[in-house]
Amino acid sequence: MSEKDIFVLGIETSCDETAAAIVKNGREIIANVVASQMESHQRFGGVVPEIASRHHVEQITLVLEETMRRANMDVNELDAIAVTEGPGLVGALLIGVNAAKALAFAHRIPLVGVHHIAGHIYANRLVQEMKFPLLALVVSGGHTELVYMKEHGMFEVIGETRDDAAGEAYDKVARALQLPYPGGPHIDRLAKEGKPIIDLPRAWLEEGSYDFSFSGLKSAVINTLHNAKQRGETLRPEDMAASFQASVVEVLVEKTMQAAAHYGVKQILLAGGVAANEGLRTQLREQMKRLPEVELVIPPLSLCTDNAAMIAAAGTVLLQQGKRASMALNANPSLLL
Amino acid sequence: MKVLAIDTSTFVMGIAVVDGQVVKGEIITNLKKNHSIRVMPAIESLLQECDMSPKEIERIVVAKGPGSYTGVRIGVTIAKTLAWTLGISLVGVSSLEAMAASAKYFQGLIVPLMDARRGQIYTGLYKAEGGNIQSIVADQVILATDWANELKAYDEPILLVGNDSSLHEASFIQTLNRAVQVASFTLHNPRPSELAWLGMHREPEDIHTFVPNYIRLAEAEANWLARQQERTEC
Ligand SMILES: [Zn+2]
C-alpha cells in the first residue's frame, strides 16, 4: 500500500534569518530559501532584536513566494504549515508565527508549532534516516545541549550549558582577539594555523554530569591575554584560537561519547550552527572510533545554520503524531523542548 | 468590495468586515492583552459570524503605524501574508488617521495622539471636511509640550482624540486654553470600520515591499548613526 506524499511548508524567523522551505515526507527538500540579515547586524557586533524584527517583516512574503516558486507548488497543495514557535527573539518569532497562522487560516491547512532545537535535530533526517535511540549534540549561538531521543518526537535534555552557550563563548573570545562578528568561523579558521599550546581549563563539572560550562574558559582566555599584554609578551592569536577551540571541543566530544555509551544509542547527531565548526567535526569523527557500532550523522553546512527545511522536517513528524496548533498559537521565547 | 480591516497598533485591537457600504461586523477591545494570541482567532470568528470564507475577501486594509512596534508588525505581517496568499489588494493607512476618523464630523482640527514615552507623542494634524478627513501636518513623534506650542499657530478649535489623551491633555489645555477640547471617551478607540472606509478607495500597496511606518529608527540604529556623525565631525 502506498501512502500519499506529505508536503509541509516550514517557516523560521527565530533570530536573524528569514527562512521558508518545503519538505516532502519529512525527508526530502523540495525548496529551501534563507534570507540572511547577517550584514545588517555586523556593524552592531551582534543581532539587534528590533532590527531583526523589522527585516523579517520586509522579507517574509518575498521568501514565501520564492519558496513556492522554486517548489512550483501552490499553498493549497500543502498538507501543513510548520513554524518555529520558540525559543528565540520574541519579536522575530512573532513574524513567522503570524505569517504561518495567516496562511493556515486562508487555506484551512493544519498548523504545527515547532521547537527550534527539535528543528536543528531533524535537519539530520534530511540527510540520513534516524535510528533510535539516538543522541543529539546541539551546539549554536544560543544552545549547547545533549538531547536523548527514544523515538520520534520525544526529546529528553540530558545535559545543557549552565552559563554561556558554546557559540556565545566563541563570539566573546573572538571579540577579545579582535576578530569580526560573528566570531565562530574566524576562530575555527585561525585555529587551523595555530597550536593548542596555551594551557586553558576544561569544565568537566561533577562526575557523571552531562552539563556544560563555558564562562570560566572564556574568562581564562581574557585573563591570559590581559596578563600577557601586561608582561609585554605577545601570544599568537592562532595559538590562542587553537587552544580555546581544543578546550571547547574536547569537553563537547568527551561528554557526547560518555553519554552515547551510557545510553546505548545507535546514532549520534550533530546539530546547530556550531556543527559547521571543522575542529568539532574532525574531533568527533576521530573519537567515534571508540564506539564502532554507533553511526555519526553530520548535516551539510547549509543545514547546520538556521533554516526552515529543518522546521518542516520536524513539523512533519509532529503532524503525523497528531500535533496541531490553533489560531491562538503564540511566540514563546523560552519554550522548553 | 469586501474588506477586512486590521488594527493592532495600540492596546486597542480592531477587526472589521465591510461589504460595500455595509459594515457587517466589528470587533474592538481595549485590553492589555497579547495581540499575537488574539488577532487571528478574532478574524476567524468574525468571518464565521459574517458567513464569509477567507477566499471571499477582496481587500485587506491595515493600520500601518505609528504605534507599538510589535503591535503594528503583528497586524502588518498578517495583512501582508493574507493579501499575498489570497492574491488580493493590500492598503496601509496611518494608525493616527484611523483614530482621527472617529471625529470626522468635528468642525475644526483633529489631533489624534498616542503616548510615545518620555513626554513624547505620536501625533498628526487632520481636518474634517464634509465627512472626509485630510492630513494637514504629517504624522510625527514630538514632545507633547512642543506640539501644543506649534498648534498655537492655528486659530480653529482643536479636538484631541485617542486613549492616551488623558496623559497629555494638561499640556494642551495649559498652552491652548479654551481652543482645545478632548473627545468623549467613547470616541477614543479607533474604529476598524473607519479604517476599512479610509482604505477602500486608495491605491493598493506593493505587498512585498510594504512595511510599517515606525516613524522612529530602531534605537540601536539611531545610536549607531549618532556615533558615525560624531566620528565624521571629529
Ligand atoms: Zn538555531
Coordinates of C-alpha atoms and ligand atoms in Angstrom, one line a residue:
Chain A
M1 CA 0.0 0.0 0.0
S2 CA 1.5 3.3 -1.0
E3 CA 0.7 6.2 1.2
K4 CA 0.1 9.7 0.0
D5 CA 3.1 12.0 0.0
I6 CA 3.1 14.7 2.7
F7 CA 4.3 18.2 1.8
V8 CA 5.0 20.6 4.7
L9 CA 5.9 24.3 4.5
G10 CA 8.3 25.3 7.2
I11 CA 8.8 28.9 8.4
E12 CA 11.7 30.0 10.6
T13 CA 12.3 33.5 11.9
S14 CA 13.6 33.0 15.5
C15 CA 16.8 35.1 15.0
D16 CA 18.4 36.8 12.0
E17 CA 17.4 34.6 9.1
T18 CA 14.0 34.8 7.4
A19 CA 13.5 31.3 6.1
A20 CA 10.9 29.1 4.4
A21 CA 11.1 25.7 2.9
I22 CA 9.0 22.8 1.6
V23 CA 9.9 19.3 2.6
K24 CA 8.3 16.1 1.3
N25 CA 7.6 13.2 3.7
G26 CA 9.8 14.8 6.3
R27 CA 13.0 13.8 4.4
E28 CA 13.3 15.4 1.0
I29 CA 13.9 19.1 0.4
I30 CA 11.7 20.4 -2.4
A31 CA 12.7 24.1 -1.9
N32 CA 14.8 25.8 0.8
V33 CA 15.1 29.6 0.9
V34 CA 17.0 31.6 3.5
A35 CA 17.3 35.4 3.6
S36 CA 20.1 36.3 6.0
Q37 CA 20.4 39.6 7.7
M38 CA 23.9 39.0 9.0
E39 CA 25.3 42.0 7.2
S40 CA 22.8 44.4 8.8
H41 CA 23.8 43.3 12.3
Q42 CA 27.5 43.1 11.7
R43 CA 28.1 46.8 12.5
F44 CA 26.4 46.4 15.8
G45 CA 28.6 43.4 16.8
G46 CA 25.6 41.2 17.4
V47 CA 21.9 40.7 16.5
V48 CA 19.7 43.7 17.4
P49 CA 16.2 42.3 18.1
E50 CA 14.3 45.3 16.9
I51 CA 16.3 45.5 13.6
A52 CA 15.9 41.7 13.2
S53 CA 12.1 42.0 13.5
R54 CA 12.0 44.9 11.0
H55 CA 13.9 42.8 8.5
H56 CA 11.6 39.8 8.9
V57 CA 8.5 41.9 8.0
E58 CA 10.3 43.2 4.9
Q59 CA 11.3 39.7 3.8
I60 CA 8.5 37.4 4.9
T61 CA 6.3 37.3 1.8
L62 CA 9.2 37.5 -0.6
V63 CA 10.8 34.5 1.0
L64 CA 7.4 32.6 0.9
E65 CA 6.9 33.5 -2.7
E66 CA 10.4 32.4 -3.7
T67 CA 9.8 29.1 -1.9
M68 CA 6.5 28.4 -3.6
R69 CA 8.1 29.4 -7.0
R70 CA 11.1 27.1 -6.6
A71 CA 8.8 24.2 -5.5
N72 CA 6.5 25.0 -8.3
M73 CA 3.6 24.4 -5.9
D74 CA 0.5 26.2 -4.7
V75 CA -0.2 26.8 -1.0
N76 CA -3.4 24.7 -1.5
E77 CA -1.3 21.7 -2.2
L78 CA 0.4 21.7 1.2
D79 CA -0.6 19.3 4.0
A80 CA 0.6 21.6 6.8
I81 CA 2.4 24.7 7.8
A82 CA 5.1 24.2 10.4
V83 CA 6.5 27.2 12.2
T84 CA 9.2 27.9 14.9
E85 CA 7.3 29.0 18.0
G86 CA 10.3 29.3 20.2
P87 CA 12.8 29.7 21.7
G88 CA 14.3 32.8 20.1
L89 CA 13.8 36.5 19.9
V90 CA 10.2 37.2 20.7
G91 CA 9.7 40.0 18.2
A92 CA 11.4 38.0 15.4
L93 CA 9.4 34.8 16.2
L94 CA 6.2 36.7 16.1
I95 CA 6.6 37.4 12.4
G96 CA 6.9 33.8 11.4
V97 CA 4.1 32.7 13.8
N98 CA 1.7 35.3 12.5
A99 CA 2.5 34.6 8.8
A100 CA 2.1 30.9 9.4
K101 CA -1.3 31.4 11.1
A102 CA -2.5 33.7 8.3
L103 CA -1.5 31.0 5.7
A104 CA -3.1 28.2 7.6
F105 CA -6.2 30.2 8.1
A106 CA -6.5 31.4 4.5
H107 CA -6.3 27.9 3.1
R108 CA -7.6 25.9 6.0
I109 CA -4.4 23.9 6.4
P110 CA -3.2 22.3 9.6
L111 CA -0.7 24.4 11.6
V112 CA 2.1 22.9 13.7
G113 CA 4.3 24.7 16.2
V114 CA 7.9 23.5 16.3
H115 CA 10.7 23.9 18.8
H116 CA 13.7 25.5 17.2
I117 CA 16.1 22.8 18.6
A118 CA 13.8 20.0 17.5
G119 CA 14.3 21.6 14.1
H120 CA 18.1 21.5 14.3
I121 CA 18.0 17.9 15.3
Y122 CA 15.6 16.9 12.5
A123 CA 17.9 18.7 10.0
N124 CA 19.8 15.4 10.1
R125 CA 16.7 13.4 8.9
L126 CA 17.1 15.3 5.6
V127 CA 20.4 13.5 5.2
Q128 CA 20.0 10.2 6.9
E129 CA 17.0 8.4 8.5
M130 CA 17.1 8.4 12.3
K131 CA 17.8 5.3 14.2
F132 CA 16.5 5.2 17.8
P133 CA 17.6 5.5 20.5
L134 CA 19.8 8.4 19.5
L135 CA 21.8 11.2 21.0
A136 CA 22.0 14.7 19.5
L137 CA 24.7 17.2 20.4
V138 CA 23.1 20.6 19.7
V139 CA 25.6 23.5 19.6
S140 CA 24.8 27.0 18.4
G141 CA 25.0 30.7 19.4
G142 CA 22.2 30.2 21.9
H143 CA 22.3 26.5 22.8
T144 CA 24.6 23.7 24.0
E145 CA 22.6 20.6 24.7
L146 CA 22.8 16.9 24.7
V147 CA 19.4 15.5 23.8
Y148 CA 18.4 11.9 24.1
M149 CA 15.6 10.6 21.8
K150 CA 14.0 7.3 22.4
E151 CA 11.7 7.7 19.4
H152 CA 10.3 10.3 17.1
G153 CA 9.1 13.5 18.7
M154 CA 10.4 12.5 22.2
F155 CA 13.2 14.8 23.4
E156 CA 15.0 14.4 26.7
V157 CA 17.6 17.0 27.5
I158 CA 20.2 15.1 29.5
G159 CA 22.8 17.9 29.5
E160 CA 22.9 21.6 28.9
T161 CA 25.0 24.6 29.5
R162 CA 24.9 26.3 32.9
D163 CA 26.1 29.6 31.6
D164 CA 27.2 30.6 28.1
A165 CA 26.3 28.6 25.0
A166 CA 29.3 27.3 23.1
G167 CA 28.6 29.7 20.2
E168 CA 28.4 32.6 22.7
A169 CA 31.8 31.7 24.1
Y170 CA 33.2 31.7 20.5
D171 CA 31.8 35.2 19.9
K172 CA 33.1 36.6 23.1
V173 CA 36.6 35.1 22.7
A174 CA 36.6 36.3 19.0
R175 CA 35.9 39.8 20.3
A176 CA 38.8 39.5 22.8
L177 CA 41.0 38.5 19.9
Q178 CA 39.6 41.5 17.9
L179 CA 38.1 39.3 15.2
P180 CA 35.0 40.4 13.4
Y181 CA 31.5 39.3 14.3
P182 CA 30.3 36.5 14.1
G183 CA 33.4 35.1 15.6
G184 CA 32.9 31.3 15.3
P185 CA 34.1 30.8 11.8
H186 CA 37.1 33.1 12.3
I187 CA 38.3 31.1 15.4
D188 CA 37.8 27.9 13.5
R189 CA 39.9 29.2 10.6
L190 CA 42.7 30.7 12.9
A191 CA 42.8 27.5 15.0
K192 CA 43.9 25.5 12.0
E193 CA 47.0 27.7 11.7
G194 CA 47.9 27.5 15.4
K195 CA 48.9 25.0 18.0
P196 CA 46.9 24.3 21.3
I197 CA 50.0 25.2 23.4
I198 CA 48.3 27.6 25.8
D199 CA 47.0 26.0 29.0
L200 CA 43.3 26.6 29.4
P201 CA 40.8 24.9 31.7
R202 CA 38.3 22.2 30.8
A203 CA 35.0 22.4 32.7
W204 CA 34.1 18.7 33.4
L205 CA 31.7 19.6 36.3
E206 CA 30.8 16.9 38.7
E207 CA 31.2 13.2 38.0
G208 CA 28.5 11.8 35.7
S209 CA 27.1 15.2 34.7
Y210 CA 26.5 15.9 31.0
D211 CA 26.1 19.6 31.6
F212 CA 28.5 22.2 30.2
S213 CA 30.0 25.5 31.3
F214 CA 32.0 27.8 29.1
S215 CA 32.1 31.1 31.1
G216 CA 35.2 30.0 33.0
L217 CA 37.0 29.2 29.8
K218 CA 36.0 32.5 28.3
S219 CA 37.4 34.4 31.4
A220 CA 40.6 32.3 31.3
V221 CA 41.2 33.4 27.7
I222 CA 40.5 37.0 28.5
N223 CA 42.8 36.9 31.6
T224 CA 45.6 35.1 29.7
L225 CA 45.5 37.7 27.0
H226 CA 45.5 40.5 29.6
N227 CA 48.4 39.1 31.6
A228 CA 50.5 38.5 28.5
K229 CA 49.9 42.1 27.5
Q230 CA 50.9 43.4 30.9
R231 CA 54.1 41.4 30.8
G232 CA 54.7 42.8 27.3
E233 CA 54.5 39.4 25.7
T234 CA 52.5 38.7 22.6
L235 CA 50.6 35.5 22.2
R236 CA 49.9 34.3 18.7
P237 CA 46.2 34.7 18.1
E238 CA 46.4 31.5 16.1
D239 CA 47.6 29.6 19.1
M240 CA 45.0 31.1 21.4
A241 CA 42.3 30.2 18.9
A242 CA 43.6 26.7 18.7
S243 CA 43.9 26.3 22.5
F244 CA 40.4 27.7 23.1
Q245 CA 38.9 25.5 20.4
A246 CA 40.7 22.5 21.8
S247 CA 39.2 23.1 25.2
V248 CA 35.6 23.5 23.9
V249 CA 35.8 20.6 21.5
E250 CA 37.4 18.2 24.0
V251 CA 34.6 18.8 26.5
L252 CA 31.8 18.6 23.9
V253 CA 33.1 15.4 22.3
E254 CA 34.1 13.6 25.6
K255 CA 30.7 14.2 27.2
T256 CA 29.0 13.1 24.0
M257 CA 31.0 9.9 23.9
Q258 CA 30.2 9.2 27.6
A259 CA 26.5 9.8 27.2
A260 CA 26.3 7.8 24.0
A261 CA 27.9 4.8 25.7
H262 CA 25.8 5.2 28.8
Y263 CA 22.5 5.4 26.9
G264 CA 23.5 2.7 24.4
V265 CA 22.5 4.8 21.4
K266 CA 22.5 3.7 17.8
Q267 CA 23.2 7.1 16.3
I268 CA 24.9 10.4 17.3
L269 CA 23.6 13.5 15.5
L270 CA 25.4 16.8 15.4
A271 CA 23.1 19.9 15.1
G272 CA 23.2 23.6 15.3
G273 CA 25.3 26.4 13.9
V274 CA 28.5 25.4 15.6
A275 CA 28.1 22.0 13.9
A276 CA 29.7 23.8 11.0
N277 CA 32.9 24.0 13.0
E278 CA 35.6 22.0 11.4
G279 CA 37.5 21.3 14.6
L280 CA 34.4 19.8 16.2
R281 CA 33.6 17.7 13.2
T282 CA 37.1 16.3 12.9
Q283 CA 37.5 15.5 16.6
L284 CA 34.0 13.9 16.7
R285 CA 34.8 11.7 13.7
E286 CA 38.1 10.7 15.3
Q287 CA 36.6 9.8 18.7
M288 CA 33.8 7.8 17.1
K289 CA 36.3 5.0 16.7
R290 CA 35.7 4.3 20.3
L291 CA 32.1 3.4 19.5
P292 CA 32.3 1.4 16.3
E293 CA 28.6 0.3 16.4
V294 CA 27.3 3.8 16.6
E295 CA 26.6 5.9 13.5
L296 CA 27.6 9.5 13.3
V297 CA 25.5 11.9 11.3
I298 CA 26.6 15.4 10.5
P299 CA 24.4 17.5 8.2
P300 CA 25.9 19.6 5.4
L301 CA 26.8 23.2 6.4
S302 CA 23.7 24.7 4.9
L303 CA 21.5 22.6 7.1
C304 CA 23.5 23.4 10.3
T305 CA 22.7 27.0 10.4
D306 CA 19.2 28.2 10.8
N307 CA 16.9 27.2 8.0
A308 CA 13.2 26.3 7.5
A309 CA 13.7 22.8 6.0
M310 CA 14.6 21.6 9.4
I311 CA 11.4 23.1 10.8
A312 CA 9.4 21.4 8.1
A313 CA 11.1 18.1 8.7
A314 CA 10.4 18.2 12.5
G315 CA 6.9 19.6 11.8
T316 CA 6.1 16.6 9.5
V317 CA 6.8 14.1 12.3
L318 CA 4.7 16.2 14.8
L319 CA 1.9 16.4 12.2
Q320 CA 1.9 12.6 11.8
Q321 CA 1.8 12.3 15.6
G322 CA -1.4 14.4 15.5
K323 CA 0.0 17.6 16.9
R324 CA -2.0 20.7 15.9
A325 CA -1.8 24.4 16.8
S326 CA -4.8 26.6 16.9
M327 CA -5.1 30.2 15.7
A328 CA -4.1 31.2 19.2
L329 CA -0.5 29.9 18.7
N330 CA 1.9 32.4 20.2
A331 CA 5.7 33.0 20.0
N332 CA 7.3 31.6 23.1
P333 CA 10.9 33.0 23.6
S334 CA 11.7 30.5 26.4
L335 CA 9.9 27.4 25.1
L336 CA 11.1 24.2 26.6
L337 CA 12.0 21.2 24.4
Chain B
M1 CA -15.9 45.3 -2.3
K2 CA -15.5 43.0 0.7
V3 CA -12.8 44.5 3.0
L4 CA -11.1 43.0 6.1
A5 CA -9.6 45.8 8.2
I6 CA -7.0 45.1 11.0
D7 CA -5.6 47.5 13.6
T8 CA -3.2 46.3 16.2
S9 CA -1.1 49.4 16.6
T10 CA -2.1 50.2 20.2
F11 CA -3.7 48.2 23.0
V12 CA -6.9 48.5 21.1
M13 CA -7.4 45.5 18.8
G14 CA -9.8 46.3 15.9
I15 CA -11.1 43.9 13.2
A16 CA -13.8 44.9 10.8
V17 CA -15.6 43.2 7.9
V18 CA -17.1 45.8 5.5
D19 CA -19.1 44.8 2.4
G20 CA -19.5 47.8 0.1
Q21 CA -21.5 50.4 2.0
V22 CA -22.3 48.0 4.9
V23 CA -20.3 47.4 8.0
K24 CA -21.0 43.7 8.5
G25 CA -19.2 43.3 11.8
E26 CA -16.6 44.8 14.0
I27 CA -14.6 43.5 17.0
I28 CA -13.0 46.1 19.2
T29 CA -11.3 45.5 22.5
N30 CA -9.2 47.9 24.6
L31 CA -7.3 45.4 26.8
K32 CA -3.7 45.0 27.9
K33 CA -3.6 41.5 26.3
N34 CA -1.4 39.9 23.7
H35 CA -2.4 40.7 20.1
S36 CA -0.4 37.8 18.8
I37 CA -2.7 35.3 20.6
R38 CA -6.0 37.1 19.9
V39 CA -6.0 38.6 16.4
M40 CA -6.2 35.5 14.2
P41 CA -8.9 33.9 16.4
A42 CA -10.8 37.2 16.3
I43 CA -10.5 37.3 12.4
E44 CA -11.6 33.7 12.3
S45 CA -14.6 34.1 14.4
L46 CA -15.8 37.4 12.8
L47 CA -15.6 36.0 9.3
Q48 CA -17.5 32.9 10.6
E49 CA -20.2 35.2 12.1
C50 CA -20.4 37.0 8.8
D51 CA -20.7 33.7 6.9
M52 CA -17.7 34.6 4.9
S53 CA -14.8 32.4 3.9
P54 CA -11.3 33.9 3.7
K55 CA -11.4 33.5 -0.1
E56 CA -14.3 36.0 -0.4
I57 CA -12.2 38.8 1.0
E58 CA -11.2 41.2 -1.8
R59 CA -9.0 43.7 0.1
I60 CA -7.1 43.9 3.3
V61 CA -6.7 47.3 5.0
V62 CA -4.2 47.5 7.8
A63 CA -3.2 50.3 10.3
K64 CA 0.5 50.7 9.3
G65 CA 1.6 52.7 12.4
P66 CA 2.8 54.7 14.1
G67 CA 2.2 52.8 17.4
S68 CA 3.7 49.9 19.3
Y69 CA 6.4 48.4 17.0
T70 CA 5.5 44.9 17.9
G71 CA 1.8 45.6 17.7
V72 CA 2.0 47.2 14.3
R73 CA 4.2 44.4 13.0
I74 CA 1.7 41.7 14.0
G75 CA -1.1 43.4 12.0
V76 CA 1.1 44.2 9.1
T77 CA 2.5 40.6 8.9
I78 CA -1.0 39.1 8.9
A79 CA -2.2 41.6 6.4
K80 CA 0.7 41.1 4.0
T81 CA 0.6 37.3 4.2
L82 CA -3.2 37.2 3.7
A83 CA -3.1 39.6 0.8
W84 CA -0.2 37.7 -0.8
T85 CA -1.7 34.3 -0.4
L86 CA -5.2 35.2 -1.3
G87 CA -4.0 37.3 -4.3
I88 CA -5.9 40.4 -3.2
S89 CA -5.0 44.0 -2.7
L90 CA -3.5 45.5 0.4
V91 CA -3.8 49.1 1.6
G92 CA -1.9 50.6 4.6
V93 CA -3.5 53.5 6.4
S94 CA -1.9 55.7 9.1
S95 CA -3.0 54.5 12.5
L96 CA -3.4 58.1 13.6
E97 CA -5.6 58.9 10.6
A98 CA -7.8 55.9 11.5
M99 CA -8.0 57.4 15.0
A100 CA -8.8 60.8 13.7
A101 CA -11.6 59.4 11.5
S102 CA -13.8 58.8 14.6
A103 CA -14.1 62.6 14.8
K104 CA -14.7 63.3 11.2
Y105 CA -17.8 65.5 11.9
F106 CA -15.9 67.8 14.2
Q107 CA -15.8 71.4 13.0
G108 CA -12.1 72.3 13.3
L109 CA -8.8 70.5 13.6
I110 CA -8.4 66.9 14.8
V111 CA -5.3 65.9 16.8
P112 CA -5.1 62.1 17.2
L113 CA -2.3 61.1 19.7
M114 CA -0.6 58.1 21.2
D115 CA 1.8 58.2 24.1
A116 CA 5.4 57.6 22.9
R117 CA 7.1 57.8 26.3
R118 CA 9.3 60.4 27.9
G119 CA 6.8 63.2 27.3
Q120 CA 6.6 62.4 23.6
I121 CA 3.6 61.6 21.5
Y122 CA 2.9 60.2 18.1
T123 CA 0.6 62.7 16.5
G124 CA -0.5 64.4 13.4
L125 CA -2.9 67.2 12.4
Y126 CA -6.1 66.3 10.5
K127 CA -9.0 68.4 9.2
A128 CA -12.5 67.2 8.7
E129 CA -14.4 68.3 5.6
G130 CA -17.8 67.1 4.6
G131 CA -17.2 63.8 6.3
N132 CA -13.8 63.3 4.8
I133 CA -10.5 63.8 6.6
Q134 CA -7.4 65.4 5.3
S135 CA -3.9 65.4 6.6
I136 CA -2.6 68.9 7.4
V137 CA 0.6 68.0 9.2
A138 CA 2.2 64.6 8.6
D139 CA 2.4 62.1 11.4
Q140 CA 5.4 62.6 13.7
V141 CA 6.9 62.0 17.1
I142 CA 7.2 65.1 19.1
L143 CA 7.2 66.3 22.7
A144 CA 3.6 67.0 23.7
T145 CA 4.5 70.4 25.1
D146 CA 6.3 71.4 21.8
W147 CA 3.3 70.2 19.8
A148 CA 0.9 72.3 21.9
N149 CA 3.1 75.3 21.2
E150 CA 3.1 74.7 17.4
L151 CA -0.7 74.3 17.4
K152 CA -1.0 77.9 18.7
A153 CA -0.4 79.0 15.1
Y154 CA -3.9 77.7 14.1
D155 CA -7.0 79.6 15.2
E156 CA -9.5 76.9 14.6
P157 CA -10.9 74.8 17.5
I158 CA -8.8 71.6 18.2
L159 CA -10.0 68.2 19.3
L160 CA -7.8 65.6 20.9
V161 CA -8.6 62.0 20.2
G162 CA -7.1 58.8 21.5
N163 CA -7.0 56.8 24.7
D164 CA -3.7 58.5 25.7
S165 CA -5.3 62.0 25.5
S166 CA -5.8 62.0 29.3
L167 CA -2.0 61.6 29.8
H168 CA -1.2 64.7 27.8
E169 CA -4.3 66.9 27.8
A170 CA -2.9 69.2 30.6
S171 CA -0.1 70.3 28.3
F172 CA -2.5 71.3 25.6
I173 CA -5.1 72.9 27.8
Q174 CA -2.4 75.0 29.5
T175 CA -1.0 76.2 26.2
L176 CA -4.1 76.5 24.1
N177 CA -6.7 77.4 26.7
R178 CA -10.3 77.1 25.5
A179 CA -9.4 76.4 21.9
V180 CA -8.8 72.7 22.8
Q181 CA -11.3 70.0 23.6
V182 CA -10.9 66.4 24.4
A183 CA -13.1 63.9 22.6
S184 CA -15.7 61.9 24.5
F185 CA -14.0 58.7 25.9
T186 CA -16.4 56.7 23.7
L187 CA -14.6 58.1 20.6
H188 CA -11.0 57.1 21.7
N189 CA -10.9 53.5 20.4
P190 CA -10.1 53.8 16.7
R191 CA -12.8 52.0 14.8
P192 CA -11.7 49.4 12.3
S193 CA -14.7 50.1 10.1
E194 CA -13.4 53.7 9.7
L195 CA -10.0 52.2 8.8
A196 CA -11.7 50.0 6.1
W197 CA -13.5 53.0 4.8
L198 CA -10.3 55.0 4.5
G199 CA -8.5 52.2 2.7
M200 CA -11.4 51.3 0.4
H201 CA -10.7 53.8 -2.4
R202 CA -6.9 54.1 -2.1
E203 CA -4.2 52.8 -4.4
P204 CA -3.0 49.4 -3.3
E205 CA 0.5 48.9 -2.0
D206 CA 3.2 46.6 -3.3
I207 CA 2.7 43.7 -0.9
H208 CA 6.3 42.6 -0.8
T209 CA 7.8 45.9 -0.1
F210 CA 5.1 47.2 2.3
V211 CA 6.4 47.9 5.8
P212 CA 5.1 49.6 8.9
N213 CA 5.6 53.3 9.3
Y214 CA 7.6 53.2 12.5
I215 CA 8.3 57.0 12.4
R216 CA 11.4 56.3 14.6
L217 CA 14.6 54.4 13.8
A218 CA 15.4 51.4 15.9
E219 CA 17.3 52.7 18.9
A220 CA 20.5 50.8 18.1
E221 CA 20.4 52.3 14.6
A222 CA 19.9 55.8 15.8
N223 CA 22.8 55.4 18.3
W224 CA 25.0 54.0 15.6
L225 CA 24.2 56.9 13.2
A226 CA 24.9 59.4 16.0
R227 CA 28.3 57.8 16.6
Q228 CA 29.0 57.9 12.9
Q229 CA 28.1 61.6 12.9
E230 CA 30.4 62.3 15.8
R231 CA 33.2 60.5 14.0
T232 CA 32.8 62.5 10.8
E233 CA 32.6 65.7 12.8
C234 CA 35.9 65.0 14.6
Ligands
ZN1 ZN 19.4 27.8 15.6

